[in-house]
Amino acid sequence: MDCIFCQIVDCKIPSDIVYQDEEVIAFRDINPVAPAHLLIIPKKHIPSLTHLAEAETPLIGHMVKVANQLARKEGIAESGYRLVINSGEQGGQLVPHLHMHLLGGRRLSDAIG
Ligand code: 5GP
Ligand code: ZN
């Protein structure tokens, strides 16, 4: 499997990991678009939100909980932040392993698309 995020999970390529538990890991985006830009991903390879099985839906809640905790840790919980999951080509997903962006630390664009 040559999935870049699976390789990060397996520590085959380096990343700045800020959190991990049995289900997810979080690390800093290599090309940050905001002062705080973290990626929260499941350890399991799920290609996109579209591929999430119904029984796996609680994983998204867990990712949101971790994002919320990390926002506090990054000091952006009060100033505000944005969680983004891009799904599929027209959704702007470039890495085909489900991931949630946590963005903050500056006033983000009002545009969502
Ligand atoms: P997407 O467009 O798929 O939602 O976002 C993929 C994100 O992964 C991008 O923001 C990109 O900068 C980040 N990314 C791609 N490759 C790597 C990598 O090898 N390491 C890290 N830390 N981030 C990566
Ligand atoms: Zn993967």
XYZ file of C-alpha atoms and ligand atoms in Angstrom:
138
model
C 0.000 0.000 0.000
C 1.623 3.243 -1.062
C -0.830 5.500 0.778
C 1.173 8.398 2.200
C -1.000 8.726 5.330
C -0.802 4.966 6.031
C 2.970 5.395 5.861
C 2.720 8.221 8.409
C 0.587 5.965 10.656
C 3.261 3.246 10.353
C 6.063 5.805 10.999
C 7.595 4.881 7.637
C 7.739 8.539 6.740
C 8.330 11.236 9.348
C 5.668 13.651 10.534
C 5.117 15.997 13.441
C 2.627 13.871 15.406
C 0.772 15.832 18.092
C -1.690 13.188 19.277
C -2.476 9.521 18.910
C -4.709 6.858 20.381
C -5.952 3.447 19.252
C -8.158 4.855 16.506
C -6.636 8.088 15.225
C -3.476 10.123 14.902
C -3.042 13.868 14.433
C -0.062 15.627 12.909
C 0.901 19.012 11.477
C 0.136 19.610 7.815
C 3.357 19.766 5.792
C 2.044 22.794 3.882
C 0.084 24.804 6.462
C -2.428 27.368 5.217
C -3.000 28.827 8.698
C -0.810 29.273 11.820
C -2.469 26.160 13.249
C -3.087 23.471 10.636
C -3.418 19.925 11.906
C -4.699 16.772 10.206
C -6.694 14.227 12.193
C -6.874 10.846 10.473
C -8.100 7.338 11.288
C -5.321 4.768 11.609
C -7.411 2.483 9.438
C -7.194 3.149 5.711
C -10.578 4.565 4.670
C -10.220 6.255 1.258
C -12.781 9.012 1.833
C -15.940 9.980 3.688
C -17.855 8.270 0.881
C -16.205 4.977 1.825
C -17.103 5.238 5.509
C -19.269 2.270 6.519
C -22.397 3.053 8.521
C -20.949 1.188 11.511
C -17.871 3.458 11.334
C -19.855 6.694 11.734
C -18.861 7.075 15.444
C -15.269 7.487 14.234
C -16.187 10.936 12.903
C -17.486 11.945 16.342
C -14.239 10.760 17.847
C -12.241 12.786 15.294
C -14.289 15.882 16.171
C -13.674 15.290 19.897
C -9.920 14.996 19.289
C -9.996 18.127 17.099
C -11.780 20.008 19.880
C -9.127 18.932 22.411
C -6.322 19.874 20.021
C -7.904 23.286 19.381
C -7.646 23.922 23.143
C -4.052 22.700 23.172
C -3.180 24.969 20.217
C -4.795 27.931 22.004
C -7.389 28.540 19.275
C -10.520 27.163 20.952
C -11.736 30.610 22.031
C -10.557 32.616 19.011
C -12.179 30.093 16.677
C -11.279 27.441 14.193
C -12.588 25.443 11.256
C -12.874 21.708 10.669
C -12.865 20.573 7.045
C -13.212 17.166 5.421
C -12.669 17.242 1.666
C -14.182 14.234 -0.075
C -13.474 13.148 -3.628
C -12.039 15.007 -6.591
C -14.586 17.828 -6.789
C -14.480 18.162 -3.004
C -10.780 18.994 -3.294
C -9.444 15.806 -1.697
C -5.847 15.215 -2.787
C -4.782 12.469 -0.372
C -7.075 9.415 -0.653
C -7.082 8.560 3.069
C -9.892 10.101 5.126
C -8.660 13.164 7.059
C -10.038 16.165 8.882
C -8.269 19.538 8.700
C -8.172 21.672 11.875
C -7.459 25.260 10.853
C -7.072 28.330 13.017
C -4.838 31.061 14.367
C -5.961 33.694 11.861
C -9.229 35.076 10.510
C -10.236 32.500 7.929
C -11.988 33.345 4.671
C -15.759 33.715 4.813
C -15.964 31.658 1.623
C -16.611 27.971 2.028
C -16.298 27.010 -1.585
P -6.697 17.344 1.017
O -6.597 18.332 -0.119
O -6.547 15.920 0.531
O -7.905 17.557 1.861
O -5.486 17.671 1.974
C -4.323 16.914 2.034
C -3.372 17.657 2.955
O -2.309 16.775 3.278
C -2.744 18.906 2.333
O -3.060 20.035 3.149
C -1.256 18.596 2.301
O -0.455 19.715 2.587
C -1.120 17.508 3.358
N -0.044 16.572 3.106
C 0.208 15.920 1.931
N 1.274 15.115 2.063
C 1.707 15.252 3.355
C 2.784 14.669 4.083
O 3.561 13.852 3.585
N 2.922 15.049 5.374
C 2.073 15.950 5.974
N 2.317 16.255 7.250
N 1.042 16.516 5.303
C 0.868 16.178 4.015
Zn -4.103 5.128 3.878
